[in-house]
CSV table of C-alpha atoms in Angstrom, one decimal:
chain,number,residue,atom,x,y,z
A,238,MET,CA,-57.7,102.3,-6.8
A,239,PHE,CA,-56.9,102.8,-3.0
A,240,SER,CA,-53.0,103.8,-2.4
A,241,PHE,CA,-51.6,102.8,0.7
A,242,THR,CA,-48.3,103.8,2.7
A,243,SER,CA,-46.1,102.2,4.5
A,244,GLN,CA,-45.7,105.0,6.8
A,245,PRO,CA,-48.5,105.3,9.7
A,246,LEU,CA,-50.2,109.1,9.9
A,247,ALA,CA,-49.4,111.3,12.3
A,248,VAL,CA,-52.2,111.4,14.5
A,249,PRO,CA,-52.3,115.1,16.0
A,250,GLN,CA,-52.5,113.5,20.0
A,251,LEU,CA,-49.3,112.1,20.0
A,252,ASP,CA,-47.4,115.5,18.2
A,253,PRO,CA,-45.6,117.0,21.1
A,254,GLU,CA,-45.6,120.8,19.4
A,255,VAL,CA,-50.0,120.0,19.1
A,256,GLN,CA,-49.6,119.2,23.2
A,257,PHE,CA,-47.5,121.7,23.5
A,258,ALA,CA,-49.7,125.1,21.9
A,259,ARG,CA,-52.8,122.5,23.1
A,260,GLY,CA,-51.0,123.2,26.8
A,261,LYS,CA,-50.1,127.1,26.0
A,262,ASN,CA,-54.0,127.3,25.2
A,263,LEU,CA,-55.3,126.3,28.7
A,264,LEU,CA,-52.4,127.6,31.0
A,265,SER,CA,-54.2,131.0,29.4
A,266,LEU,CA,-57.4,129.8,30.3
A,267,GLU,CA,-55.5,128.5,33.4
A,268,ASP,CA,-57.1,125.3,33.7
A,269,PHE,CA,-53.6,124.1,35.1
A,270,ALA,CA,-54.6,120.4,35.1
A,271,GLY,CA,-55.7,120.2,31.6
A,272,ALA,CA,-52.3,122.3,30.2
A,273,GLU,CA,-49.5,120.0,32.6
A,274,ALA,CA,-51.4,117.4,31.2
A,275,ALA,CA,-51.1,118.2,27.6
A,276,PHE,CA,-47.2,119.4,28.9
A,277,ARG,CA,-46.3,116.1,29.5
A,278,ARG,CA,-47.9,114.5,27.0
A,279,ALA,CA,-45.2,116.3,24.7
A,280,LEU,CA,-42.7,115.1,27.4
A,281,GLU,CA,-43.7,111.5,26.6
A,282,VAL,CA,-43.3,111.9,23.1
A,283,ARG,CA,-39.9,114.4,23.3
A,284,PRO,CA,-37.7,114.2,26.6
A,285,ASP,CA,-36.2,116.8,25.7
A,286,PHE,CA,-39.0,119.6,24.8
A,287,ALA,CA,-37.4,122.5,26.2
A,288,GLU,CA,-40.0,124.7,26.3
A,289,ALA,CA,-42.8,121.8,27.1
A,290,HIS,CA,-40.1,121.9,30.8
A,291,LEU,CA,-40.4,125.5,31.6
A,292,PHE,CA,-44.4,125.1,30.7
A,293,LEU,CA,-44.7,122.0,33.0
A,294,GLY,CA,-43.6,124.0,35.8
A,295,LEU,CA,-44.6,126.6,35.0
A,296,ALA,CA,-48.5,125.0,35.1
A,297,ARG,CA,-47.7,123.3,38.1
A,298,TYR,CA,-46.4,125.6,39.9
A,299,GLN,CA,-49.3,128.1,39.2
A,300,ALA,CA,-51.9,125.0,40.5
A,301,ASP,CA,-50.7,125.1,43.7
A,302,PRO,CA,-47.2,127.4,44.9
A,303,HIS,CA,-46.6,125.5,48.2
A,304,ASP,CA,-42.9,124.6,48.8
A,305,ASP,CA,-43.2,120.6,47.4
A,306,VAL,CA,-44.5,122.0,44.3
A,307,ALA,CA,-42.0,124.6,43.8
A,308,HIS,CA,-39.3,122.2,43.9
A,309,GLU,CA,-40.9,119.7,41.1
A,310,ALA,CA,-41.4,123.2,39.1
A,311,ILE,CA,-37.9,124.0,39.5
A,312,LYS,CA,-36.7,121.4,38.9
A,313,HIS,CA,-38.3,121.5,35.0
A,314,MET,CA,-37.8,124.8,34.5
A,315,THR,CA,-34.1,123.7,35.5
A,316,ARG,CA,-34.3,120.4,32.8
A,317,ALA,CA,-35.3,124.0,29.7
A,318,ALA,CA,-32.6,125.9,31.0
A,319,ASP,CA,-30.1,123.1,30.9
A,320,LEU,CA,-32.0,121.7,27.2
A,321,ASP,CA,-31.6,126.1,25.2
A,322,PRO,CA,-29.1,127.7,28.8
A,323,LYS,CA,-30.1,130.5,25.8
A,324,ASN,CA,-33.8,130.6,27.0
A,325,ASP,CA,-34.0,134.0,28.9
A,326,MET,CA,-37.7,133.2,30.1
A,327,ALA,CA,-36.5,129.9,31.5
A,328,TYR,CA,-33.6,131.5,33.8
A,329,TYR,CA,-36.9,134.7,34.9
A,330,TYR,CA,-39.3,131.7,35.8
A,331,LEU,CA,-37.1,130.6,37.9
A,332,GLY,CA,-36.0,133.8,39.3
A,333,GLN,CA,-39.9,134.2,40.0
A,334,VAL,CA,-39.8,130.8,41.5
A,335,TYR,CA,-37.0,131.5,44.2
A,336,ARG,CA,-38.5,134.7,45.0
A,337,ARG,CA,-41.4,133.2,45.8
A,338,LEU,CA,-39.5,131.1,47.7
A,339,GLY,CA,-37.7,133.4,49.9
A,340,MET,CA,-34.6,132.7,48.7
A,341,ALA,CA,-33.6,136.7,47.4
A,342,ASP,CA,-29.9,135.8,46.5
A,343,LYS,CA,-30.6,133.0,44.2
A,344,ALA,CA,-33.9,134.7,42.1
A,345,ARG,CA,-31.5,137.2,41.4
A,346,GLU,CA,-28.8,135.4,39.9
A,347,MET,CA,-31.5,134.0,37.8
A,348,PHE,CA,-33.2,137.1,36.7
A,349,GLN,CA,-29.2,138.4,36.1
A,350,ARG,CA,-28.9,134.8,33.9
A,351,ALA,CA,-32.1,136.3,32.3
A,352,VAL,CA,-30.9,139.4,31.5
A,353,GLU,CA,-27.6,138.3,30.5
A,354,LEU,CA,-28.6,136.5,27.5
A,355,ASN,CA,-31.4,138.9,26.5
A,356,LEU,CA,-30.9,142.7,27.6
A,357,SER,CA,-34.8,143.4,26.0
A,358,ASN,CA,-36.3,141.6,28.8
A,359,VAL,CA,-38.1,143.9,30.4
A,360,LEU,CA,-39.4,141.4,33.0
A,361,ALA,CA,-36.2,140.8,34.3
A,362,ASN,CA,-34.7,144.0,34.6
A,363,ARG,CA,-37.2,145.1,37.2
A,364,GLU,CA,-36.8,142.5,38.9
A,365,LEU,CA,-33.5,144.1,39.1
A,366,LYS,CA,-34.0,147.9,40.3
A,367,PRO,CA,-33.3,148.3,44.0
A,368,GLY,CA,-36.1,148.2,46.0
A,369,ARG,CA,-37.1,145.2,44.3
């Protein structure tokens, strides 16, 4: 006989972790639109998914590094930092965007925060070297 359960089966397309992994894969392939869509699907299911916010901001900015998009990227990256205040990479990527916008002081503040959280963050440490 067949056995039925009262619990619906998890559909992988709705699993935020699956969508996040898919988004990271698409981002590595420079499919920014596909990555953005996957990160947005992850956030539809789990709006407090810090890393999905971080990578959505990164995908948006890499796809179109203009000022208006940069401010949207900053919004998502800041949300990621708010949700996971110990994520040093959120501050590093925020610093990158601020630097590209010409906001050197704000960028430096973000890189310093990243290093405060993780002294071994080579990328943020490199940004804080004199002459950068």
